[in-house]
């Protein structure tokens, strides 16, 4: 077993009536890259805020390298945090930003400068180090945001939705950076609601919803949860209620309902032979279907099975 | 401490980087200084009262009396024939010496031109009265001896009497005016305005962009973050002050009286504004609102505090109302040290008042300062 760098035990946090985290527990080993997959409102940002030490009023505990994370402020020098927002000074250029943020840690100026230059190369901003940030694209800003979180060579890097709002190419580049950071030995947790991202960049995946972990493991381990099944995605102008009413009248035949929503539903079949009969049943009840897709088991199916809802909302 | 400096220094750097910075911090206040400096320029003729003495006396006592009139505050001209023009004229009659030696009463005529300045006139009146008192005192001391021998007897009492005249306590003898009034006034106004605007907006924006929260992700503590933000705004105020004092010394021969007290005054006032700006930036969420509130507050405090016109010329009730403005205390301190040559023994209550403002603003800032919405 790898040595644990982070152990989160039974974290709970509520905002009034809203439960943001409910007995959330998670372990992380050194050099692991964990993708934390959850839909909107799952509690991802709440978790990162607690780990960053800026959100109080929770119960449960967090150990970092075996020590209580909140007992010693200096432990924060070993953790890098990349918030969802572009939290830096747009009036400064990239180099100046790294010098300011790095200056908050007791790093000698000369070393800091060297480190900043290296990092700018890593995040592919080496040539733009002294340009006004106002001229940066969304992807460039995201990369600078990550570089700032890495300036003090943290042993653990936490990123909150590092790929939100940028184009595909920029996303690929950021996922590459995250993977490289992991290869250098830094443990990484990043949150996302993009399935493709965790499939690409993570050594381990955790699915969370409503403030708690529903499933975790490698991609292969998670897919085994769904099993050797065929996934059918049904789309059309129907309501969730109408779909449920019709499906209840069928004999099922080893079929599992993964999710039902207005206009879309997902079904899993252990026996692919059962699929045509089910389709006939749906058409027979005049369900307005516009599209049918048959897929092999993937993370999306796992997610649907675990949360009962789709990520795309 | 190092982190406080690191955080504070950046805010100053960002302010200096602003494109409009030199306009706001230098050009704009200079316009104010020129306008108000010339508006409240003291009239130079006030300083010395001119007094013409028409000496018709045939004996020695007339000259002796005139010698007693000489004083640095009086521009004395002695004539023997009636002049064509004068502001005020004292007439010493031909029998002045005779009457004195006879110990008889006599009348001195004092004529004033209708154009004559009242304040200068009051000065001349006082000097004449003083000369008369001095002369009478010497006559009394001399006693019953024959006055014909007065000038030969070298009376040991002569000139031993000095008369000191003082205006009643609290009377304003001199109204502060000119650039020595205007520059401190505009300095106080702009320290308020610039620190509140720049300092307030950046606290609000840093919170919105989550830059404040991100600073706390490091091992910097809440106290270091607050201290850094306070220091940054204090430095903004001191920079604004240094620029205006520099311009004042360079172009307007600014006199700050006791430089240490004036510097301390600027420091304490800027500290109060630094805290106020953190409070403003913490409770307000929009840039336009912060600018509006800052400009309004700074100008209201400036008007009440006597930054634009000397507070000494406004009615007492309004002057008392001004004490609600921190600017009032800073301006009063400036006036005391620049115009009335007063020291710490006089202005220490002003410092207490400014420190009290600073304490209240700091308490408010601490109460409302937050790192996220
Ligand atoms: N400051 C707050 N006050 C009240 N409720 C809050 C606050 N912050 C978050 N919540 C609620 O807590 C729950 C979890 O929110 P959180 O921001 O952690 O989710 P998230 O997974 O980051 O979502 P997203 O994908 O939208 O960023 C949500 O129901 C949210 O509405
Ligand atoms: Mg979030």
XYZ file of C-alpha atoms and ligand atoms in Angstrom:
718
model
C 0.000 0.000 0.000
C 1.240 3.478 -0.905
C 1.939 5.967 1.828
C -1.080 8.209 2.485
C -0.662 11.930 1.954
C -4.266 12.916 2.588
C -6.908 11.245 4.721
C -10.321 12.849 4.835
C -12.634 11.424 7.486
C -16.368 12.043 7.735
C -16.408 15.661 6.619
C -19.853 17.220 6.935
C -20.819 20.765 6.135
C -24.201 22.442 5.797
C -25.239 25.893 4.707
C -28.408 26.303 6.709
C -30.762 23.657 5.350
C -28.512 22.795 2.412
C -26.224 19.851 3.031
C -23.072 20.445 0.989
C -20.949 17.603 2.399
C -22.340 14.530 4.180
C -19.828 12.224 5.865
C -17.378 12.651 3.058
C -14.351 10.352 3.355
C -11.462 9.947 0.945
C -7.829 8.821 1.008
C -5.078 9.861 -1.340
C -1.665 8.275 -1.832
C 1.566 10.023 -2.800
C 1.763 10.817 -6.497
C -1.810 9.770 -7.136
C -3.934 11.814 -9.546
C -7.524 11.633 -8.416
C -10.401 12.937 -10.488
C -13.357 13.953 -8.385
C -16.376 13.707 -10.609
C -19.605 15.332 -9.532
C -22.541 17.246 -11.014
C -23.373 20.864 -10.149
C -23.942 21.330 -6.458
C -22.325 18.013 -5.510
C -20.104 19.775 -2.954
C -16.796 19.852 -4.856
C -15.999 23.508 -4.194
C -17.081 23.147 -0.581
C -14.589 20.314 -0.147
C -11.724 22.303 -1.711
C -12.606 25.354 0.414
C -12.434 23.306 3.603
C -9.130 21.754 2.586
C -7.766 25.224 1.771
C -8.506 26.328 5.315
C -10.777 29.218 4.333
C -14.110 27.593 5.138
C -15.022 26.864 8.726
C -17.984 25.422 10.573
C -17.692 21.792 9.466
C -17.367 18.509 11.322
C -14.940 15.695 10.650
C -11.189 15.700 10.247
C -8.432 15.892 7.671
C -4.947 14.474 8.107
C -2.148 15.644 5.862
C 0.925 13.394 6.021
C -0.460 12.022 9.230
C -0.920 15.421 10.929
C -4.083 17.398 11.593
C -4.199 19.753 8.627
C -5.917 22.532 10.556
C -3.657 22.419 13.594
C -0.560 23.803 11.895
C -0.699 26.712 9.493
C 2.713 25.841 8.132
C 1.347 22.653 6.574
C -0.244 24.943 4.013
C 3.192 25.619 2.607
C 3.087 22.036 1.314
C -0.293 22.310 -0.411
C -1.077 24.124 -3.642
C -4.604 25.228 -4.398
C -5.990 26.311 -7.747
C -9.422 27.872 -7.295
C -12.185 27.799 -9.858
C -11.770 31.581 -10.307
C -8.844 33.290 -12.007
C -7.607 34.527 -8.659
C -4.615 36.651 -9.617
C -3.726 40.214 -10.609
C -4.573 41.013 -14.217
C -2.720 44.306 -13.833
C 0.526 42.391 -13.415
C 2.133 40.173 -16.018
C 2.574 36.410 -15.561
C 6.108 36.678 -14.178
C 5.146 39.387 -11.681
C 2.188 37.322 -10.535
C 4.376 34.313 -9.859
C 6.856 36.512 -7.978
C 4.075 37.965 -5.836
C 2.364 34.677 -5.046
C 5.648 32.885 -4.531
C 6.757 35.718 -2.253
C 4.091 34.650 0.240
C 6.204 31.561 0.891
C 9.633 31.906 2.347
C 11.462 31.212 -0.909
C 14.693 33.133 -1.572
C 14.173 35.651 -4.378
C 16.758 34.117 -6.708
C 15.348 30.638 -6.349
C 11.847 31.979 -6.767
C 12.748 33.648 -10.039
C 14.281 30.445 -11.366
C 11.263 28.442 -10.267
C 8.892 30.956 -11.900
C 10.745 30.750 -15.187
C 10.683 26.955 -15.143
C 6.987 26.904 -14.359
C 6.135 29.352 -17.121
C 7.800 26.954 -19.534
C 5.861 24.020 -18.085
C 2.544 25.827 -18.603
C 3.640 27.020 -22.034
C 3.681 30.703 -21.155
C 7.458 31.132 -21.341
C 7.274 33.455 -24.322
C 4.407 35.493 -22.880
C 5.814 35.988 -19.390
C 5.972 39.771 -19.632
C 2.871 40.427 -21.713
C -0.190 42.073 -20.199
C -2.527 39.367 -18.906
C -5.513 41.290 -20.263
C -4.476 40.009 -23.702
C -4.403 36.360 -22.557
C -6.924 33.802 -23.826
C -9.080 31.863 -21.360
C -6.805 28.842 -21.669
C -3.672 30.887 -20.986
C -5.249 32.373 -17.888
C -6.220 28.906 -16.672
C -2.631 27.746 -17.123
C -1.274 30.725 -15.203
C -3.818 29.985 -12.464
C -2.328 26.486 -12.198
C 1.270 27.737 -12.281
C 0.541 29.992 -9.290
C -0.686 26.963 -7.354
C 2.586 25.184 -8.117
C 5.053 28.005 -7.414
C 6.057 26.698 -3.989
C 6.531 23.070 -5.117
C 3.616 21.645 -3.135
C 3.386 17.947 -2.320
C -0.360 18.059 -2.856
C -2.166 20.040 -5.538
C -5.918 20.662 -5.362
C -7.639 22.039 -8.452
C -11.263 23.120 -8.594
C -12.671 22.688 -12.109
C -9.438 23.637 -13.876
C -10.917 23.137 -17.349
C -14.174 25.049 -17.136
C -14.989 27.432 -19.955
C -12.114 26.775 -22.345
C -11.863 25.123 -25.757
C -10.982 21.462 -26.328
C -7.371 22.098 -27.270
C -6.745 24.186 -24.174
C -8.334 21.446 -22.067
C -6.025 18.801 -23.496
C -3.040 20.970 -22.680
C -4.183 21.465 -19.082
C -4.815 17.756 -18.598
C -1.291 17.109 -19.896
C 0.086 19.524 -17.304
C -1.874 17.810 -14.525
C -0.614 14.390 -15.588
C 2.966 15.661 -15.677
C 2.636 17.177 -12.221
C 1.489 13.772 -10.979
C 4.435 12.061 -12.653
C 6.807 14.397 -10.808
C 5.490 12.898 -7.566
C 2.940 15.530 -6.547
C -0.398 14.129 -5.450
C -3.293 15.764 -7.295
C -7.017 16.055 -6.700
C -9.002 17.814 -9.354
C -12.719 18.270 -9.537
C -14.695 18.246 -12.718
C -18.024 17.397 -14.193
C -16.473 16.283 -17.435
C -16.332 12.517 -17.854
C -13.786 12.569 -20.633
C -11.313 14.435 -18.466
C -11.148 11.949 -15.653
C -10.898 9.102 -18.135
C -7.876 10.805 -19.695
C -5.863 12.168 -16.829
C -6.509 10.245 -13.642
C -4.975 7.258 -11.981
C -8.082 7.020 -9.808
C -11.618 8.307 -10.059
C -14.145 9.128 -7.367
C -17.771 9.823 -8.159
C -19.510 12.132 -5.732
C -23.016 13.516 -5.439
C -25.003 15.209 -2.695
C -21.904 15.667 -0.593
C -20.665 12.120 -0.488
C -18.567 9.599 -2.456
C -20.719 7.074 -4.295
C -17.984 4.999 -5.886
C -14.262 5.098 -6.451
C -11.498 3.140 -8.124
C -9.603 2.940 -11.383
C -11.582 3.334 -14.577
C -11.628 -0.435 -15.084
C -12.792 -1.056 -11.524
C -15.612 1.428 -11.875
C -16.797 0.026 -15.164
C -17.041 -3.380 -13.538
C -19.758 -1.882 -11.315
C -22.035 -1.707 -14.321
C -20.832 -5.072 -15.460
C -20.761 -6.616 -18.919
C -23.853 -4.823 -20.089
C -25.074 -2.961 -23.126
C -26.168 0.578 -22.483
C -29.085 2.012 -24.437
C -29.624 5.741 -24.555
C -33.148 6.711 -25.583
C -33.859 10.317 -26.591
C -37.108 11.949 -27.682
C -39.951 14.337 -26.876
C -41.195 12.485 -23.814
C -41.529 13.248 -20.152
C -39.844 11.234 -17.424
C -43.252 10.188 -16.056
C -44.518 8.982 -19.427
C -41.355 6.959 -19.975
C -41.516 5.378 -16.523
C -45.200 4.495 -16.948
C -44.536 2.663 -20.215
C -41.416 0.891 -19.024
C -43.231 -0.446 -15.958
C -45.610 -2.333 -18.226
C -42.799 -4.374 -19.776
C -41.502 -7.595 -18.283
C -37.953 -6.161 -17.979
C -36.078 -9.364 -18.821
C -32.818 -8.564 -16.985
C -32.974 -4.909 -17.895
C -31.768 -2.231 -15.460
C -32.954 1.380 -15.479
C -29.914 3.623 -15.052
C -31.608 6.994 -15.333
C -34.873 8.528 -16.438
C -35.259 12.233 -17.159
C -37.415 14.340 -19.459
C -36.297 13.725 -23.059
C -33.661 11.158 -22.169
C -33.332 7.802 -20.430
C -30.614 5.195 -20.030
C -31.168 1.463 -19.791
C -28.658 -1.347 -19.229
C -29.127 -4.851 -20.630
C -27.251 -7.899 -19.417
C -28.481 -9.783 -22.468
C -28.291 -7.836 -25.727
C -30.926 -10.183 -27.147
C -33.501 -8.415 -24.974
C -32.970 -5.035 -26.590
C -35.173 -5.416 -29.717
C -38.148 -6.636 -27.662
C -37.896 -3.640 -25.370
C -37.708 -1.268 -28.316
C -40.797 -2.832 -29.816
C -42.557 -2.343 -26.504
C -41.653 1.376 -26.417
C -42.658 1.990 -30.046
C -45.811 -0.004 -29.508
C -46.858 2.480 -26.830
C -46.211 5.331 -29.259
C -43.383 6.825 -27.224
C -42.015 9.653 -29.407
C -38.410 8.481 -29.805
C -36.090 10.477 -32.010
C -32.774 8.789 -31.289
C -31.428 5.478 -30.003
C -27.831 4.720 -29.118
C -26.309 1.453 -28.035
C -23.016 1.813 -26.138
C -20.565 -0.462 -24.419
C -20.090 0.114 -20.667
C -18.260 3.361 -19.882
C -17.805 5.810 -17.050
C -20.950 7.654 -18.033
C -22.972 4.501 -17.393
C -21.320 4.119 -14.002
C -22.127 7.680 -13.202
C -25.741 7.267 -14.307
C -26.088 4.129 -12.262
C -24.602 5.767 -9.162
C -26.373 9.125 -9.303
C -29.494 8.337 -11.292
C -28.914 11.475 -13.319
C -26.887 12.711 -16.189
C -23.872 15.001 -15.781
C -24.889 17.323 -18.567
C -27.148 19.861 -16.913
C 6.035 41.236 9.176
C 7.686 40.331 5.897
C 4.382 39.078 4.503
C 2.590 42.273 5.580
C 5.173 44.294 3.690
C 4.947 41.936 0.695
C 1.156 42.317 0.515
C 1.094 46.051 1.265
C 3.796 46.964 -1.217
C 1.863 45.343 -4.059
C -1.179 47.556 -3.519
C 0.994 50.647 -3.769
C 2.623 49.271 -6.917
C -0.770 48.597 -8.525
C -1.946 52.121 -7.717
C 1.163 53.697 -9.246
C 0.669 51.488 -12.321
C -2.795 52.883 -12.928
C -2.893 54.953 -16.103
C -4.841 57.781 -14.521
C -2.636 57.782 -11.416
C -0.594 60.928 -12.039
C -3.615 62.869 -13.131
C -5.549 61.996 -9.977
C -2.725 62.265 -7.544
C -0.884 65.306 -8.910
C -2.537 67.265 -11.716
C -6.018 67.295 -10.226
C -5.052 68.432 -6.708
C -2.728 71.083 -8.192
C -5.714 72.653 -9.929
C -7.493 72.784 -6.568
C -4.436 74.265 -4.899
C -4.136 77.009 -7.493
C -7.809 77.925 -7.281
C -8.154 77.931 -3.506
C -4.646 79.224 -2.869
C -5.373 82.378 -4.811
C -8.928 82.680 -3.513
C -7.802 82.763 0.089
C -4.584 84.663 -0.452
C -4.023 86.924 2.536
C -3.891 90.696 1.645
C -0.356 91.867 2.213
C -1.314 95.383 3.511
C -2.885 93.831 6.586
C 0.438 92.812 7.938
C 1.719 96.304 8.848
C -0.457 99.161 10.016
C 0.622 102.489 8.630
C 0.516 105.402 11.039
C 1.276 108.994 10.213
C 2.210 111.283 13.097
C 1.903 115.016 12.580
C 4.311 116.418 15.150
C 3.610 120.097 15.819
C 5.193 120.039 19.267
C 7.802 122.684 20.025
C 9.418 120.888 23.000
C 11.165 117.550 23.571
C 8.166 115.506 24.759
C 6.681 115.053 21.290
C 9.752 113.182 19.986
C 9.972 111.239 23.213
C 6.383 110.066 22.793
C 6.925 109.198 19.129
C 9.912 107.034 20.074
C 7.558 104.993 22.236
C 5.233 104.433 19.281
C 7.894 102.649 17.292
C 7.139 98.966 16.984
C 7.720 96.248 14.354
C 4.023 96.053 13.591
C 3.667 99.747 12.773
C 4.807 101.576 9.676
C 5.505 104.936 11.205
C 6.011 108.160 9.291
C 6.537 111.434 11.121
C 5.678 114.705 9.428
C 5.631 118.344 10.578
C 3.160 119.670 8.046
C -0.277 118.111 7.385
C 0.103 115.469 4.636
C -2.249 115.243 1.638
C -3.022 111.542 2.074
C -2.965 109.156 5.017
C -4.740 106.047 6.287
C -4.654 107.206 9.902
C -2.971 110.184 11.481
C -2.145 111.114 15.043
C -1.785 114.860 15.659
C 0.546 116.007 18.412
C -0.380 119.629 19.231
C 2.139 122.495 19.445
C 1.707 122.832 23.228
C 2.222 119.088 23.923
C 5.466 119.572 25.922
C 4.209 122.670 27.731
C 1.050 120.950 28.863
C 3.013 117.935 30.155
C 5.417 120.068 32.096
C 2.470 122.002 33.481
C 0.908 118.662 34.382
C -2.237 119.695 32.603
C -4.509 117.470 30.615
C -4.521 117.574 26.859
C -6.115 116.130 23.791
C -4.460 114.168 20.971
C -6.361 114.049 17.721
C -6.562 110.725 15.815
C -7.922 110.860 12.292
C -8.814 107.902 10.117
C -9.439 107.614 6.448
C -12.721 105.851 5.649
C -10.790 103.348 3.505
C -8.494 102.357 6.322
C -8.359 98.660 7.216
C -10.085 97.964 10.517
C -7.693 95.320 11.695
C -4.644 97.434 10.965
C -6.425 100.317 12.684
C -6.923 98.212 15.787
C -3.209 97.513 15.814
C -2.408 101.255 15.580
C -4.939 102.048 18.323
C -3.295 99.546 20.591
C 0.167 100.933 19.944
C -0.944 104.499 20.637
C -2.649 103.436 23.848
C 0.461 101.548 24.874
C 2.671 104.584 24.229
C 0.375 106.757 26.318
C 0.377 104.271 29.171
C 4.148 104.018 29.087
C 4.522 107.780 29.127
C 2.040 108.236 31.938
C 3.709 105.513 33.964
C 7.032 107.274 33.678
C 5.467 110.559 34.697
C 3.929 108.939 37.761
C 7.223 107.333 38.737
C 9.013 110.637 38.284
C 6.828 112.070 40.998
C 6.549 115.662 42.099
C 9.912 116.850 40.908
C 10.123 119.514 38.264
C 9.477 117.977 34.859
C 11.762 120.511 33.174
C 14.685 118.438 34.469
C 13.221 115.117 33.270
C 15.513 114.583 30.341
C 18.647 115.579 32.275
C 17.997 113.658 35.450
C 18.356 110.261 33.744
C 15.587 108.802 35.756
C 16.444 105.242 36.740
C 12.815 104.359 36.150
C 12.825 105.377 32.532
C 11.777 102.636 30.143
C 11.374 100.200 32.971
C 7.718 99.995 32.206
C 6.681 97.722 29.440
C 3.126 97.202 28.419
C 2.149 93.873 26.976
C -1.139 93.768 25.183
C -2.830 90.488 24.484
C -6.112 89.741 22.867
C -8.605 87.793 24.950
C -8.017 84.022 24.983
C -9.448 82.323 21.904
C -9.638 85.454 19.777
C -8.420 84.720 16.307
C -5.704 87.223 15.618
C -4.786 85.918 12.228
C -6.802 83.995 9.636
C -4.747 81.278 7.966
C -4.566 81.981 4.265
C -2.549 81.500 1.127
C -0.859 78.300 0.000
C 0.224 77.392 3.523
C -3.466 76.912 4.231
C -4.556 75.569 0.851
C -1.897 72.889 0.335
C -2.513 71.117 3.659
C -6.257 71.443 2.949
C -6.067 69.856 -0.482
C -3.628 67.279 0.864
C -6.135 66.208 3.504
C -8.953 66.149 0.942
C -6.999 64.069 -1.565
C -5.627 61.635 0.986
C -9.260 60.926 1.894
C -10.415 60.691 -1.687
C -7.555 58.693 -3.194
C -7.213 56.220 -0.326
C -10.966 55.633 -0.190
C -11.317 55.229 -3.953
C -8.199 53.226 -4.787
C -8.080 51.418 -1.461
C -11.798 50.683 -1.360
C -12.091 49.440 -4.934
C -9.102 47.127 -4.684
C -10.376 45.529 -1.465
C -13.713 44.904 -3.188
C -12.162 43.559 -6.412
C -9.628 41.370 -4.637
C -12.459 39.833 -2.657
C -14.581 39.239 -5.769
C -11.688 37.747 -7.719
C -10.908 35.604 -4.648
C -7.417 37.006 -4.519
C -7.893 37.676 -0.794
C -8.883 34.067 -0.181
C -5.959 32.865 -2.231
C -3.521 34.816 -0.069
C -4.863 32.846 2.890
C -4.167 29.580 1.024
C -0.540 30.252 1.841
C 0.651 30.212 5.408
C -0.119 33.945 5.673
C -2.545 34.509 8.530
C -5.710 36.578 8.555
C -3.879 39.170 10.661
C -1.058 39.360 8.127
C -3.539 39.729 5.283
C -5.409 42.520 7.067
C -2.146 44.143 8.117
C -0.881 44.022 4.541
C -4.049 45.597 3.185
C -3.882 48.290 5.876
C -0.229 49.001 5.140
C -0.919 49.222 1.401
C -3.560 51.864 1.950
C -1.431 53.741 4.460
C 1.356 53.847 1.874
C -1.134 55.185 -0.694
C -1.997 58.053 1.644
C 1.627 58.783 2.431
C 2.552 58.767 -1.254
C -0.264 61.216 -2.034
C 0.924 63.431 0.828
C 4.568 63.265 -0.199
C 3.701 64.287 -3.758
C 1.679 67.319 -2.647
C 4.185 68.381 0.012
C 6.935 68.020 -2.598
C 5.000 70.132 -5.104
C 4.263 72.660 -2.339
C 7.910 73.005 -1.371
C 8.999 73.214 -4.973
C 6.465 75.646 -6.384
C 4.684 77.386 -3.528
C 7.343 77.827 -0.815
C 5.181 75.743 1.447
C 5.854 76.202 5.141
C 4.701 73.311 7.314
C 5.635 74.840 10.659
C 6.982 72.087 12.872
C 7.816 69.464 10.268
C 7.708 66.553 12.754
C 4.266 67.399 14.054
C 2.986 67.961 10.525
C 4.441 64.618 9.414
C 2.915 62.825 12.397
C -0.381 64.520 11.592
C -0.260 63.171 8.027
C 0.679 59.700 9.270
C -2.161 59.410 11.773
C -4.700 60.874 9.373
C -3.629 58.517 6.568
C -3.880 55.573 8.994
C -7.485 56.502 9.821
C -8.298 56.697 6.101
C -6.539 53.378 5.407
C -8.869 51.593 7.812
C -11.914 53.477 6.555
C -11.128 52.391 2.994
C -10.983 48.714 4.023
C -14.377 49.144 5.663
C -15.815 50.854 2.567
C -14.404 48.170 0.247
C -15.738 45.428 2.521
C -19.347 46.589 2.744
C -19.780 47.901 -0.809
C -19.876 45.603 -3.812
C -19.772 47.862 -6.854
C -17.086 50.124 -8.197
C -19.425 53.014 -9.082
C -20.912 52.933 -5.613
C -17.492 53.015 -3.974
C -16.398 55.944 -6.153
C -19.635 57.798 -5.426
C -19.492 57.224 -1.687
C -15.790 58.067 -1.519
C -16.081 61.308 -3.450
C -19.120 62.347 -1.452
C -17.580 61.476 1.911
C -14.210 63.034 1.093
C -15.756 66.279 -0.102
C -18.207 66.511 2.763
C -15.460 65.885 5.294
C -13.251 68.366 3.444
C -15.886 71.109 3.531
C -16.756 70.474 7.176
C -13.119 70.117 8.147
C -11.988 73.422 6.676
C -9.928 72.044 3.819
C -11.266 74.547 1.295
C -11.701 77.729 3.319
C -10.153 78.552 6.658
C -12.390 77.063 9.341
C -11.613 80.206 11.351
C -13.892 82.315 9.135
C -17.026 80.179 9.458
C -19.673 80.666 12.160
C -18.892 78.938 15.492
C -21.807 76.494 15.178
C -20.539 75.263 11.818
C -17.026 75.085 13.189
C -18.238 72.872 16.032
C -20.140 70.657 13.582
C -16.891 70.207 11.677
C -15.468 68.180 14.538
C -17.391 65.145 13.272
C -14.995 65.161 10.341
C -11.548 63.634 10.864
C -10.320 66.289 8.435
C -11.232 68.979 10.964
C -8.701 67.659 13.459
C -5.984 67.242 10.882
C -6.583 70.760 9.548
C -6.677 72.278 13.012
C -3.339 70.654 13.773
C -1.868 72.065 10.574
C -3.160 75.550 11.373
C -1.878 75.415 14.924
C 1.641 74.491 13.899
C 1.857 76.457 10.653
C 0.140 79.702 11.561
C 0.156 79.905 15.333
C 3.526 78.276 16.015
C 1.965 75.864 18.483
C 3.528 72.573 19.524
C 2.513 69.175 20.840
C 1.333 70.726 24.111
C -1.498 72.343 22.128
C -2.258 69.759 19.459
C -2.103 66.523 21.450
C -5.893 66.400 21.863
C -6.121 66.546 18.060
C -3.913 63.491 17.817
C -6.080 61.720 20.367
C -9.157 62.562 18.305
C -7.546 61.287 15.095
C -6.398 58.124 16.841
C -9.954 57.615 18.094
C -11.239 57.931 14.517
C -8.563 55.464 13.398
C -9.559 53.027 16.155
C -13.254 53.174 15.262
C -12.555 52.761 11.537
C -10.189 49.864 12.227
C -12.791 48.141 14.412
C -15.369 48.548 11.622
C -12.915 47.305 9.010
C -12.038 44.240 11.092
C -15.690 43.524 11.711
C -16.683 43.623 8.039
C -13.489 42.586 6.220
C -14.049 39.222 4.545
C -12.202 37.179 1.957
C -15.208 35.953 0.005
C -18.688 37.196 -0.828
N -22.124 30.125 0.508
C -23.124 29.277 0.373
N -24.309 29.508 0.982
C -25.338 28.655 0.850
N -25.281 27.533 0.134
C -24.144 27.224 -0.500
C -23.009 28.085 -0.419
N -22.010 27.542 -1.144
C -22.501 26.391 -1.658
N -23.780 26.185 -1.266
C -24.613 25.024 -1.597
O -23.908 23.872 -1.210
C -24.039 22.850 -2.181
C -22.665 22.431 -2.690
O -22.078 23.525 -3.390
P -20.652 23.476 -4.065
O -20.351 24.827 -4.577
O -19.693 22.875 -3.116
O -20.893 22.482 -5.272
P -19.983 22.183 -6.536
O -19.881 20.721 -6.632
O -18.734 22.943 -6.458
O -20.875 22.714 -7.731
P -20.440 23.378 -9.116
O -20.188 22.259 -10.053
O -21.653 24.143 -9.510
O -19.248 24.229 -8.867
C -24.942 23.420 -3.267
O -26.251 22.992 -3.011
C -24.830 24.904 -3.092
O -26.028 25.523 -3.482
Mg -17.785 24.404 -7.661
